[in-house]
């Protein structure tokens, strides 16, 4: 029987929302995220068979969780190799009631936290961590991940399969680490979430500057992590940063998708609700400890958010914050951003001096924003011909069609 539209819609919606929590809950039983995902998919198939016939249950998330958990218990009991683990968990596991669905979508139990740390384990490559995190925690299909990152679908499928196999063969524990291991692993978790957001906020390739879906997934993951780890300042710092960055999304492109530079954005289109959320998250970060790299970046973003016009921006404070960020987390990209802030606070000549000092950095050799920034500074100094050459070079380096068009326009003297 074909599912009725109402049942089909309920299945799709509930599964996308609940699948991360179900996978996490099942993984705690079977200690294998690959098997946990398969059992969760089995529960989905059962729902597709029964809900159109019997009606959507009153608590669909709990129904899916209970179904998947019962399958997990059956699997554990069938496998002799799991006998010891089953005994440790107790004989009443099958009859244990599934956890109630959280009243607040951010009120998630510790199983989800374990899943976050497992999908971002350092034994996996950054690409594999990102794909597996989006698959299991973001609820994205392989095809959706492939479209988001403009890579072939088989490539994403291989990354996910290999990641799950690696976790299993390396016997990665399904747990939240403690002590130094936790601090090291948390950095990986935050970096994966930030990478996902950045790919949505400023796509590295393709025809569109923005991929809002990825931004939304990353922001949701950051908010969940903030609820799960309320005493970690960098978790709140990242959440604040993403709230502030997401608040500008509507103003970053014109009606035809053309990028709009920060100085030209209509700040009335900035989302004040997201800015308010960012301010609250930044306050939580400040209250829980000294600012780390994400907290400092959030403070920089807050300076932009507090300025109702481009001219009101407190560039001197931003330059100071970039200096602190460079001391805490040195990188050529941070120095390039500091140079921009210094140019606004102390003039384009001083900014150009700092940018030219970065010209030999190997990490920036093919980074399109280096010649782009240099072109902007040369324009402000009246060195138009040199500026146009820099914009043309920047256009040749970017893989994003929208950015390339903007840079070619500036090379031609259009802006």
mmCIF file of C-alpha atoms in Angstrom:
data_model
loop_
_atom_site.group_PDB
_atom_site.id
_atom_site.type_symbol
_atom_site.label_atom_id
_atom_site.label_comp_id
_atom_site.label_asym_id
_atom_site.label_seq_id
_atom_site.Cartn_x
_atom_site.Cartn_y
_atom_site.Cartn_z
ATOM 1 C CA UNK A 1 0.000 0.000 0.000
ATOM 2 C CA UNK A 2 1.303 3.438 -0.909
ATOM 3 C CA UNK A 3 1.636 5.749 2.114
ATOM 4 C CA UNK A 4 -1.038 8.400 2.321
ATOM 5 C CA UNK A 5 0.270 11.968 1.947
ATOM 6 C CA UNK A 6 -0.364 12.787 5.618
ATOM 7 C CA UNK A 7 1.405 9.649 6.849
ATOM 8 C CA UNK A 8 4.265 10.101 4.359
ATOM 9 C CA UNK A 9 4.739 13.701 5.437
ATOM 10 C CA UNK A 10 4.703 12.722 9.107
ATOM 11 C CA UNK A 11 7.245 9.968 8.516
ATOM 12 C CA UNK A 12 9.606 12.262 6.619
ATOM 13 C CA UNK A 13 9.335 15.116 9.124
ATOM 14 C CA UNK A 14 9.593 13.037 12.286
ATOM 15 C CA UNK A 15 12.440 10.937 10.971
ATOM 16 C CA UNK A 16 14.537 13.934 9.945
ATOM 17 C CA UNK A 17 14.017 15.523 13.361
ATOM 18 C CA UNK A 18 14.392 12.384 15.467
ATOM 19 C CA UNK A 19 16.916 10.232 13.593
ATOM 20 C CA UNK A 20 20.015 11.697 15.331
ATOM 21 C CA UNK A 21 18.577 10.954 18.775
ATOM 22 C CA UNK A 22 17.432 7.474 17.705
ATOM 23 C CA UNK A 23 20.826 6.610 16.198
ATOM 24 C CA UNK A 24 22.499 7.854 19.376
ATOM 25 C CA UNK A 25 20.198 5.847 21.631
ATOM 26 C CA UNK A 26 20.659 2.667 19.616
ATOM 27 C CA UNK A 27 24.433 3.173 19.348
ATOM 28 C CA UNK A 28 24.610 3.130 23.138
ATOM 29 C CA UNK A 29 23.210 -0.409 23.013
ATOM 30 C CA UNK A 30 25.115 -1.875 20.046
ATOM 31 C CA UNK A 31 28.264 0.295 20.369
ATOM 32 C CA UNK A 32 28.525 0.673 16.587
ATOM 33 C CA UNK A 33 27.237 3.752 14.759
ATOM 34 C CA UNK A 34 26.987 1.897 11.447
ATOM 35 C CA UNK A 35 24.763 -0.813 12.890
ATOM 36 C CA UNK A 36 22.820 1.829 14.818
ATOM 37 C CA UNK A 37 22.042 3.698 11.601
ATOM 38 C CA UNK A 38 20.904 0.463 9.909
ATOM 39 C CA UNK A 39 18.559 -0.371 12.786
ATOM 40 C CA UNK A 40 17.192 3.171 12.726
ATOM 41 C CA UNK A 41 16.519 2.789 9.001
ATOM 42 C CA UNK A 42 14.767 -0.515 9.749
ATOM 43 C CA UNK A 43 12.491 1.342 12.168
ATOM 44 C CA UNK A 44 11.733 3.842 9.408
ATOM 45 C CA UNK A 45 10.793 1.030 7.014
ATOM 46 C CA UNK A 46 8.480 -0.424 9.662
ATOM 47 C CA UNK A 47 6.838 2.989 10.112
ATOM 48 C CA UNK A 48 6.317 3.277 6.348
ATOM 49 C CA UNK A 49 4.564 -0.088 6.413
ATOM 50 C CA UNK A 50 2.417 0.402 9.522
ATOM 51 C CA UNK A 51 1.581 4.112 9.860
ATOM 52 C CA UNK A 52 -0.404 4.433 6.609
ATOM 53 C CA UNK A 53 -2.443 1.401 7.688
ATOM 54 C CA UNK A 54 -2.763 1.963 11.448
ATOM 55 C CA UNK A 55 -2.416 5.747 11.661
ATOM 56 C CA UNK A 56 0.386 7.950 12.918
ATOM 57 C CA UNK A 57 1.036 7.217 16.627
ATOM 58 C CA UNK A 58 0.455 9.958 19.152
ATOM 59 C CA UNK A 59 4.135 10.041 20.059
ATOM 60 C CA UNK A 60 5.861 9.174 16.755
ATOM 61 C CA UNK A 61 9.393 9.922 17.944
ATOM 62 C CA UNK A 62 9.049 7.610 20.932
ATOM 63 C CA UNK A 63 7.489 4.938 18.660
ATOM 64 C CA UNK A 64 10.500 5.034 16.333
ATOM 65 C CA UNK A 65 12.904 4.986 19.286
ATOM 66 C CA UNK A 66 11.160 1.993 20.893
ATOM 67 C CA UNK A 67 11.086 0.078 17.598
ATOM 68 C CA UNK A 68 14.757 0.680 16.919
ATOM 69 C CA UNK A 69 15.743 -0.146 20.505
ATOM 70 C CA UNK A 70 13.834 -3.446 20.459
ATOM 71 C CA UNK A 71 15.601 -4.402 17.224
ATOM 72 C CA UNK A 72 18.903 -3.491 18.841
ATOM 73 C CA UNK A 73 18.177 -5.678 21.861
ATOM 74 C CA UNK A 74 17.200 -8.579 19.594
ATOM 75 C CA UNK A 75 20.463 -8.176 17.685
ATOM 76 C CA UNK A 76 22.519 -8.118 20.866
ATOM 77 C CA UNK A 77 20.819 -11.250 22.132
ATOM 78 C CA UNK A 78 21.381 -13.098 18.854
ATOM 79 C CA UNK A 79 25.086 -12.481 18.876
ATOM 80 C CA UNK A 80 27.088 -14.444 21.361
ATOM 81 C CA UNK A 81 29.912 -11.934 21.134
ATOM 82 C CA UNK A 82 27.604 -9.385 22.777
ATOM 83 C CA UNK A 83 26.597 -11.637 25.679
ATOM 84 C CA UNK A 84 28.953 -9.994 28.149
ATOM 85 C CA UNK A 85 27.814 -6.490 27.209
ATOM 86 C CA UNK A 86 24.189 -7.542 27.530
ATOM 87 C CA UNK A 87 24.828 -8.861 31.049
ATOM 88 C CA UNK A 88 26.530 -5.616 32.021
ATOM 89 C CA UNK A 89 23.592 -3.568 30.852
ATOM 90 C CA UNK A 90 21.159 -5.649 32.918
ATOM 91 C CA UNK A 91 18.368 -8.032 32.198
ATOM 92 C CA UNK A 92 15.685 -5.369 32.148
ATOM 93 C CA UNK A 93 16.973 -3.561 29.057
ATOM 94 C CA UNK A 94 14.173 -4.737 26.761
ATOM 95 C CA UNK A 95 11.456 -3.591 29.121
ATOM 96 C CA UNK A 96 13.059 -0.238 29.881
ATOM 97 C CA UNK A 97 10.752 2.503 28.630
ATOM 98 C CA UNK A 98 12.213 4.690 25.888
ATOM 99 C CA UNK A 99 13.077 8.198 26.996
ATOM 100 C CA UNK A 100 10.310 10.733 26.664
ATOM 101 C CA UNK A 101 10.565 13.093 23.749
ATOM 102 C CA UNK A 102 12.094 16.341 24.993
ATOM 103 C CA UNK A 103 9.654 19.177 25.415
ATOM 104 C CA UNK A 104 12.389 21.540 24.255
ATOM 105 C CA UNK A 105 14.127 20.514 21.012
ATOM 106 C CA UNK A 106 17.476 21.381 22.604
ATOM 107 C CA UNK A 107 16.803 19.246 25.690
ATOM 108 C CA UNK A 108 18.653 16.204 24.348
ATOM 109 C CA UNK A 109 20.097 13.394 26.471
ATOM 110 C CA UNK A 110 23.769 12.459 26.706
ATOM 111 C CA UNK A 111 23.507 9.798 23.986
ATOM 112 C CA UNK A 112 23.490 12.529 21.375
ATOM 113 C CA UNK A 113 26.588 14.092 22.923
ATOM 114 C CA UNK A 114 28.351 10.736 22.652
ATOM 115 C CA UNK A 115 27.339 10.542 18.989
ATOM 116 C CA UNK A 116 28.749 14.025 18.295
ATOM 117 C CA UNK A 117 32.123 13.085 19.726
ATOM 118 C CA UNK A 118 32.121 9.746 17.897
ATOM 119 C CA UNK A 119 31.388 11.170 14.432
ATOM 120 C CA UNK A 120 34.130 13.783 14.952
ATOM 121 C CA UNK A 121 36.765 11.335 16.214
ATOM 122 C CA UNK A 122 40.322 12.224 15.070
ATOM 123 C CA UNK A 123 40.860 8.755 13.556
ATOM 124 C CA UNK A 124 38.659 10.022 10.707
ATOM 125 C CA UNK A 125 39.748 12.491 8.061
ATOM 126 C CA UNK A 126 38.167 15.973 8.193
ATOM 127 C CA UNK A 127 36.152 15.146 5.066
ATOM 128 C CA UNK A 128 34.884 11.913 6.621
ATOM 129 C CA UNK A 129 33.990 13.644 9.894
ATOM 130 C CA UNK A 130 31.979 16.250 8.023
ATOM 131 C CA UNK A 131 30.116 13.719 5.868
ATOM 132 C CA UNK A 132 29.345 11.402 8.796
ATOM 133 C CA UNK A 133 28.243 14.273 11.045
ATOM 134 C CA UNK A 134 25.865 15.616 8.403
ATOM 135 C CA UNK A 135 24.578 12.113 7.747
ATOM 136 C CA UNK A 136 23.924 11.031 11.335
ATOM 137 C CA UNK A 137 23.406 14.332 13.159
ATOM 138 C CA UNK A 138 22.207 16.601 10.378
ATOM 139 C CA UNK A 139 19.811 14.015 8.975
ATOM 140 C CA UNK A 140 20.987 14.689 5.414
ATOM 141 C CA UNK A 141 20.924 12.025 2.748
ATOM 142 C CA UNK A 142 24.043 11.099 0.802
ATOM 143 C CA UNK A 143 22.639 12.914 -2.232
ATOM 144 C CA UNK A 144 22.004 16.082 -0.199
ATOM 145 C CA UNK A 145 25.550 16.093 1.187
ATOM 146 C CA UNK A 146 26.959 15.569 -2.310
ATOM 147 C CA UNK A 147 24.933 18.481 -3.698
ATOM 148 C CA UNK A 148 25.929 20.733 -0.807
ATOM 149 C CA UNK A 149 29.655 20.182 -1.300
ATOM 150 C CA UNK A 150 29.552 19.738 -5.087
ATOM 151 C CA UNK A 151 31.193 16.317 -5.031
ATOM 152 C CA UNK A 152 29.984 13.101 -6.687
ATOM 153 C CA UNK A 153 27.440 11.138 -4.692
ATOM 154 C CA UNK A 154 29.570 7.941 -4.770
ATOM 155 C CA UNK A 155 32.417 9.916 -3.166
ATOM 156 C CA UNK A 156 30.226 10.911 -0.241
ATOM 157 C CA UNK A 157 28.845 7.387 0.064
ATOM 158 C CA UNK A 158 32.390 5.982 0.217
ATOM 159 C CA UNK A 159 33.403 8.508 2.869
ATOM 160 C CA UNK A 160 30.450 7.580 5.060
ATOM 161 C CA UNK A 161 30.957 3.825 4.642
ATOM 162 C CA UNK A 162 34.685 4.052 5.298
ATOM 163 C CA UNK A 163 34.145 6.296 8.304
ATOM 164 C CA UNK A 164 31.737 3.832 9.915
ATOM 165 C CA UNK A 165 34.068 0.946 9.120
ATOM 166 C CA UNK A 166 37.040 2.801 10.598
ATOM 167 C CA UNK A 167 35.170 3.522 13.826
ATOM 168 C CA UNK A 168 34.262 -0.155 14.099
ATOM 169 C CA UNK A 169 37.663 -1.626 13.236
ATOM 170 C CA UNK A 170 39.511 0.825 15.472
ATOM 171 C CA UNK A 171 37.140 0.000 18.343
ATOM 172 C CA UNK A 172 36.358 3.668 18.962
ATOM 173 C CA UNK A 173 34.434 3.894 22.216
ATOM 174 C CA UNK A 174 30.952 5.389 22.073
ATOM 175 C CA UNK A 175 31.596 7.870 24.860
ATOM 176 C CA UNK A 176 32.334 11.463 25.780
ATOM 177 C CA UNK A 177 36.043 11.691 26.618
ATOM 178 C CA UNK A 178 37.300 13.448 29.733
ATOM 179 C CA UNK A 179 40.343 15.443 30.701
ATOM 180 C CA UNK A 180 42.883 16.361 27.988
ATOM 181 C CA UNK A 181 41.239 13.972 25.495
ATOM 182 C CA UNK A 182 37.955 15.809 25.838
ATOM 183 C CA UNK A 183 39.542 19.202 25.206
ATOM 184 C CA UNK A 184 41.328 17.892 22.117
ATOM 185 C CA UNK A 185 38.233 16.151 20.762
ATOM 186 C CA UNK A 186 35.975 19.136 21.464
ATOM 187 C CA UNK A 187 38.146 21.223 19.163
ATOM 188 C CA UNK A 188 37.513 18.710 16.382
ATOM 189 C CA UNK A 189 33.763 18.793 17.028
ATOM 190 C CA UNK A 190 33.638 22.592 16.889
ATOM 191 C CA UNK A 191 35.836 22.717 13.791
ATOM 192 C CA UNK A 192 33.532 20.311 11.913
ATOM 193 C CA UNK A 193 30.454 22.362 12.780
ATOM 194 C CA UNK A 194 32.227 25.578 11.751
ATOM 195 C CA UNK A 195 33.378 24.003 8.483
ATOM 196 C CA UNK A 196 29.813 22.978 7.673
ATOM 197 C CA UNK A 197 28.566 26.499 8.396
ATOM 198 C CA UNK A 198 31.286 28.192 6.364
ATOM 199 C CA UNK A 199 30.595 26.037 3.334
ATOM 200 C CA UNK A 200 27.002 27.234 3.481
ATOM 201 C CA UNK A 201 27.909 30.847 4.267
ATOM 202 C CA UNK A 202 30.552 31.322 1.559
ATOM 203 C CA UNK A 203 30.565 28.370 -0.815
ATOM 204 C CA UNK A 204 34.043 27.506 -2.073
ATOM 205 C CA UNK A 205 32.750 26.508 -5.501
ATOM 206 C CA UNK A 206 29.655 26.439 -7.686
ATOM 207 C CA UNK A 207 27.119 28.937 -8.927
ATOM 208 C CA UNK A 208 25.691 30.143 -5.599
ATOM 209 C CA UNK A 209 27.391 32.182 -2.892
ATOM 210 C CA UNK A 210 25.126 30.824 -0.147
ATOM 211 C CA UNK A 211 23.802 27.368 0.701
ATOM 212 C CA UNK A 212 21.358 28.202 3.498
ATOM 213 C CA UNK A 213 20.593 24.580 4.320
ATOM 214 C CA UNK A 214 24.142 23.929 5.501
ATOM 215 C CA UNK A 215 24.113 27.094 7.626
ATOM 216 C CA UNK A 216 20.879 25.982 9.278
ATOM 217 C CA UNK A 217 22.233 22.478 9.962
ATOM 218 C CA UNK A 218 25.440 23.818 11.511
ATOM 219 C CA UNK A 219 23.593 26.370 13.623
ATOM 220 C CA UNK A 220 21.198 23.714 14.895
ATOM 221 C CA UNK A 221 24.136 21.456 15.829
ATOM 222 C CA UNK A 222 25.851 24.323 17.640
ATOM 223 C CA UNK A 223 22.709 25.132 19.619
ATOM 224 C CA UNK A 224 22.282 21.477 20.574
ATOM 225 C CA UNK A 225 25.912 21.306 21.694
ATOM 226 C CA UNK A 226 25.446 24.464 23.790
ATOM 227 C CA UNK A 227 22.558 22.818 25.611
ATOM 228 C CA UNK A 228 24.574 19.646 26.144
ATOM 229 C CA UNK A 229 27.774 21.348 27.316
ATOM 230 C CA UNK A 230 26.677 24.508 29.168
ATOM 231 C CA UNK A 231 30.009 24.952 30.976
ATOM 232 C CA UNK A 232 32.221 25.017 27.869
ATOM 233 C CA UNK A 233 32.943 28.642 26.850
ATOM 234 C CA UNK A 234 34.108 27.780 23.334
ATOM 235 C CA UNK A 235 30.864 25.930 22.606
ATOM 236 C CA UNK A 236 28.932 29.101 23.441
ATOM 237 C CA UNK A 237 31.525 31.144 21.541
ATOM 238 C CA UNK A 238 30.985 29.143 18.371
ATOM 239 C CA UNK A 239 27.215 29.323 18.774
ATOM 240 C CA UNK A 240 27.394 33.097 19.203
ATOM 241 C CA UNK A 241 29.622 33.424 16.139
ATOM 242 C CA UNK A 242 27.247 31.411 13.968
ATOM 243 C CA UNK A 243 24.210 33.357 15.240
ATOM 244 C CA UNK A 244 25.890 36.656 14.327
ATOM 245 C CA UNK A 245 27.059 35.395 10.935
ATOM 246 C CA UNK A 246 23.675 33.894 10.086
ATOM 247 C CA UNK A 247 21.962 37.179 10.964
ATOM 248 C CA UNK A 248 23.527 38.801 7.877
ATOM 249 C CA UNK A 249 22.537 36.119 5.375
ATOM 250 C CA UNK A 250 19.566 37.933 3.810
ATOM 251 C CA UNK A 251 21.659 41.044 3.133
ATOM 252 C CA UNK A 252 24.688 39.275 1.663
ATOM 253 C CA UNK A 253 23.214 38.797 -1.806
ATOM 254 C CA UNK A 254 21.062 40.856 -4.128
ATOM 255 C CA UNK A 255 17.805 39.691 -5.726
ATOM 256 C CA UNK A 256 19.743 37.947 -8.517
ATOM 257 C CA UNK A 257 22.198 36.260 -6.148
ATOM 258 C CA UNK A 258 24.997 38.779 -6.696
ATOM 259 C CA UNK A 259 27.233 39.121 -3.601
ATOM 260 C CA UNK A 260 26.848 42.372 -1.645
ATOM 261 C CA UNK A 261 29.954 43.610 0.174
ATOM 262 C CA UNK A 262 29.727 44.297 3.912
ATOM 263 C CA UNK A 263 29.988 48.069 3.452
ATOM 264 C CA UNK A 264 27.088 48.043 0.971
ATOM 265 C CA UNK A 265 24.713 45.760 2.887
ATOM 266 C CA UNK A 266 21.317 47.023 3.999
ATOM 267 C CA UNK A 267 21.620 46.449 7.724
ATOM 268 C CA UNK A 268 17.887 46.723 8.193
ATOM 269 C CA UNK A 269 17.794 43.270 6.587
ATOM 270 C CA UNK A 270 20.019 41.835 9.290
ATOM 271 C CA UNK A 271 18.041 39.479 11.499
ATOM 272 C CA UNK A 272 17.798 41.183 14.893
ATOM 273 C CA UNK A 273 16.428 38.035 16.560
ATOM 274 C CA UNK A 274 19.554 36.089 15.594
ATOM 275 C CA UNK A 275 21.711 39.001 16.749
ATOM 276 C CA UNK A 276 19.955 38.926 20.130
ATOM 277 C CA UNK A 277 20.594 35.176 20.345
ATOM 278 C CA UNK A 278 24.232 35.795 19.505
ATOM 279 C CA UNK A 279 24.545 38.405 22.240
ATOM 280 C CA UNK A 280 23.094 35.986 24.794
ATOM 281 C CA UNK A 281 25.386 33.165 23.673
ATOM 282 C CA UNK A 282 28.411 35.460 23.854
ATOM 283 C CA UNK A 283 27.417 36.498 27.384
ATOM 284 C CA UNK A 284 27.250 32.812 28.353
ATOM 285 C CA UNK A 285 30.714 32.281 26.856
ATOM 286 C CA UNK A 286 32.122 35.216 28.829
ATOM 287 C CA UNK A 287 30.497 33.949 32.023
ATOM 288 C CA UNK A 288 31.951 30.446 31.748
ATOM 289 C CA UNK A 289 35.627 31.182 31.095
ATOM 290 C CA UNK A 290 38.318 33.090 29.243
ATOM 291 C CA UNK A 291 37.560 33.613 25.556
ATOM 292 C CA UNK A 292 39.091 31.159 23.121
ATOM 293 C CA UNK A 293 39.419 31.533 19.329
ATOM 294 C CA UNK A 294 35.690 31.125 18.679
ATOM 295 C CA UNK A 295 34.784 33.479 21.511
ATOM 296 C CA UNK A 296 37.140 36.129 20.117
ATOM 297 C CA UNK A 297 35.693 35.731 16.621
ATOM 298 C CA UNK A 298 32.215 36.062 18.104
ATOM 299 C CA UNK A 299 33.271 39.282 19.848
ATOM 300 C CA UNK A 300 34.477 40.612 16.494
ATOM 301 C CA UNK A 301 31.170 39.670 14.865
ATOM 302 C CA UNK A 302 29.359 41.393 17.738
ATOM 303 C CA UNK A 303 31.165 44.657 16.911
ATOM 304 C CA UNK A 304 29.682 44.512 13.414
ATOM 305 C CA UNK A 305 26.257 43.563 14.775
ATOM 306 C CA UNK A 306 26.194 46.556 17.145
ATOM 307 C CA UNK A 307 26.965 49.028 14.333
ATOM 308 C CA UNK A 308 23.783 50.233 12.650
ATOM 309 C CA UNK A 309 25.826 51.677 9.774
ATOM 310 C CA UNK A 310 29.165 50.685 8.262
ATOM 311 C CA UNK A 311 30.638 54.022 9.316
ATOM 312 C CA UNK A 312 29.784 53.372 12.979
ATOM 313 C CA UNK A 313 31.851 50.170 13.091
ATOM 314 C CA UNK A 314 34.398 50.149 15.926
ATOM 315 C CA UNK A 315 37.357 49.104 13.789
ATOM 316 C CA UNK A 316 39.944 49.855 16.464
ATOM 317 C CA UNK A 317 38.335 47.353 18.835
ATOM 318 C CA UNK A 318 38.080 44.850 15.995
ATOM 319 C CA UNK A 319 41.784 45.299 15.218
ATOM 320 C CA UNK A 320 42.611 44.742 18.895
ATOM 321 C CA UNK A 321 40.490 41.595 19.006
ATOM 322 C CA UNK A 322 42.201 40.255 15.879
ATOM 323 C CA UNK A 323 45.522 40.881 17.592
ATOM 324 C CA UNK A 324 44.374 38.785 20.554
ATOM 325 C CA UNK A 325 43.103 36.112 18.162
ATOM 326 C CA UNK A 326 46.438 36.073 16.322
ATOM 327 C CA UNK A 327 48.248 35.576 19.629
ATOM 328 C CA UNK A 328 45.874 32.795 20.706
ATOM 329 C CA UNK A 329 45.428 31.043 17.366
ATOM 330 C CA UNK A 330 48.011 32.365 14.876
ATOM 331 C CA UNK A 331 47.328 31.911 11.177
ATOM 332 C CA UNK A 332 47.929 33.871 7.956
ATOM 333 C CA UNK A 333 44.167 34.239 7.420
ATOM 334 C CA UNK A 334 43.754 35.844 10.854
ATOM 335 C CA UNK A 335 46.618 38.238 10.026
ATOM 336 C CA UNK A 336 44.945 39.120 6.733
ATOM 337 C CA UNK A 337 41.720 39.955 8.553
ATOM 338 C CA UNK A 338 43.676 41.973 11.113
ATOM 339 C CA UNK A 339 45.251 43.931 8.256
ATOM 340 C CA UNK A 340 41.783 44.858 6.973
ATOM 341 C CA UNK A 341 40.725 46.075 10.420
ATOM 342 C CA UNK A 342 43.966 48.042 10.839
ATOM 343 C CA UNK A 343 43.429 49.650 7.440
ATOM 344 C CA UNK A 344 40.027 50.884 8.594
ATOM 345 C CA UNK A 345 41.370 52.135 11.925
ATOM 346 C CA UNK A 346 44.732 53.590 10.823
ATOM 347 C CA UNK A 347 44.414 54.025 7.057
ATOM 348 C CA UNK A 348 44.912 51.903 3.910
ATOM 349 C CA UNK A 349 48.674 52.475 3.743
ATOM 350 C CA UNK A 350 49.206 50.768 7.114
ATOM 351 C CA UNK A 351 46.894 47.945 6.069
ATOM 352 C CA UNK A 352 48.754 47.489 2.778
ATOM 353 C CA UNK A 353 52.060 47.246 4.651
ATOM 354 C CA UNK A 354 50.661 44.343 6.692
ATOM 355 C CA UNK A 355 49.157 42.637 3.627
ATOM 356 C CA UNK A 356 52.400 42.868 1.666
ATOM 357 C CA UNK A 357 54.190 41.195 4.574
ATOM 358 C CA UNK A 358 51.895 38.196 4.025
ATOM 359 C CA UNK A 359 52.609 37.840 0.305
ATOM 360 C CA UNK A 360 55.186 35.097 0.822
ATOM 361 C CA UNK A 361 52.963 32.957 3.050
ATOM 362 C CA UNK A 362 52.548 29.534 1.351
ATOM 363 C CA UNK A 363 49.053 29.114 2.837
ATOM 364 C CA UNK A 364 47.875 32.274 1.050
ATOM 365 C CA UNK A 365 49.525 31.637 -2.322
ATOM 366 C CA UNK A 366 46.264 30.520 -3.953
ATOM 367 C CA UNK A 367 43.884 32.246 -1.526
ATOM 368 C CA UNK A 368 41.734 34.578 -3.591
ATOM 369 C CA UNK A 369 41.000 36.948 -0.725
ATOM 370 C CA UNK A 370 44.647 38.055 -0.473
ATOM 371 C CA UNK A 371 44.704 39.806 -3.891
ATOM 372 C CA UNK A 372 41.092 40.872 -3.323
ATOM 373 C CA UNK A 373 42.003 42.667 -0.083
ATOM 374 C CA UNK A 374 45.111 44.120 -1.680
ATOM 375 C CA UNK A 375 43.029 45.392 -4.591
ATOM 376 C CA UNK A 376 40.621 47.097 -2.205
ATOM 377 C CA UNK A 377 43.473 48.813 -0.336
ATOM 378 C CA UNK A 378 45.095 49.954 -3.590
ATOM 379 C CA UNK A 379 41.751 51.368 -4.710
ATOM 380 C CA UNK A 380 41.495 53.395 -1.525
ATOM 381 C CA UNK A 381 45.025 54.687 -2.136
ATOM 382 C CA UNK A 382 44.090 55.777 -5.677
ATOM 383 C CA UNK A 383 46.345 53.193 -7.365
ATOM 384 C CA UNK A 384 43.583 52.081 -9.714
ATOM 385 C CA UNK A 385 45.558 50.191 -12.355
ATOM 386 C CA UNK A 386 47.339 48.074 -9.762
ATOM 387 C CA UNK A 387 44.054 47.450 -8.001
ATOM 388 C CA UNK A 388 42.385 46.152 -11.170
ATOM 389 C CA UNK A 389 45.224 43.697 -11.722
ATOM 390 C CA UNK A 390 44.780 42.368 -8.188
ATOM 391 C CA UNK A 391 41.033 41.919 -8.669
ATOM 392 C CA UNK A 392 41.665 40.031 -11.918
ATOM 393 C CA UNK A 393 44.121 37.742 -10.133
ATOM 394 C CA UNK A 394 41.594 37.146 -7.338
ATOM 395 C CA UNK A 395 38.934 36.257 -9.924
ATOM 396 C CA UNK A 396 41.271 33.673 -11.446
ATOM 397 C CA UNK A 397 41.751 31.980 -8.074
ATOM 398 C CA UNK A 398 38.157 31.644 -6.822
ATOM 399 C CA UNK A 399 36.039 28.616 -7.763
ATOM 400 C CA UNK A 400 32.759 30.325 -6.914
ATOM 401 C CA UNK A 401 30.997 31.758 -9.956
ATOM 402 C CA UNK A 402 29.262 34.580 -8.044
ATOM 403 C CA UNK A 403 32.479 35.794 -6.443
ATOM 404 C CA UNK A 404 34.306 35.547 -9.773
ATOM 405 C CA UNK A 405 31.726 37.758 -11.451
ATOM 406 C CA UNK A 406 31.983 40.341 -8.668
ATOM 407 C CA UNK A 407 35.776 40.398 -8.836
ATOM 408 C CA UNK A 408 35.832 40.631 -12.637
ATOM 409 C CA UNK A 409 33.448 43.560 -12.381
ATOM 410 C CA UNK A 410 35.813 45.313 -9.985
ATOM 411 C CA UNK A 411 38.734 44.518 -12.305
ATOM 412 C CA UNK A 412 36.805 46.256 -15.076
ATOM 413 C CA UNK A 413 36.221 49.281 -12.846
ATOM 414 C CA UNK A 414 32.572 48.594 -12.043
ATOM 415 C CA UNK A 415 32.904 48.884 -8.270
#
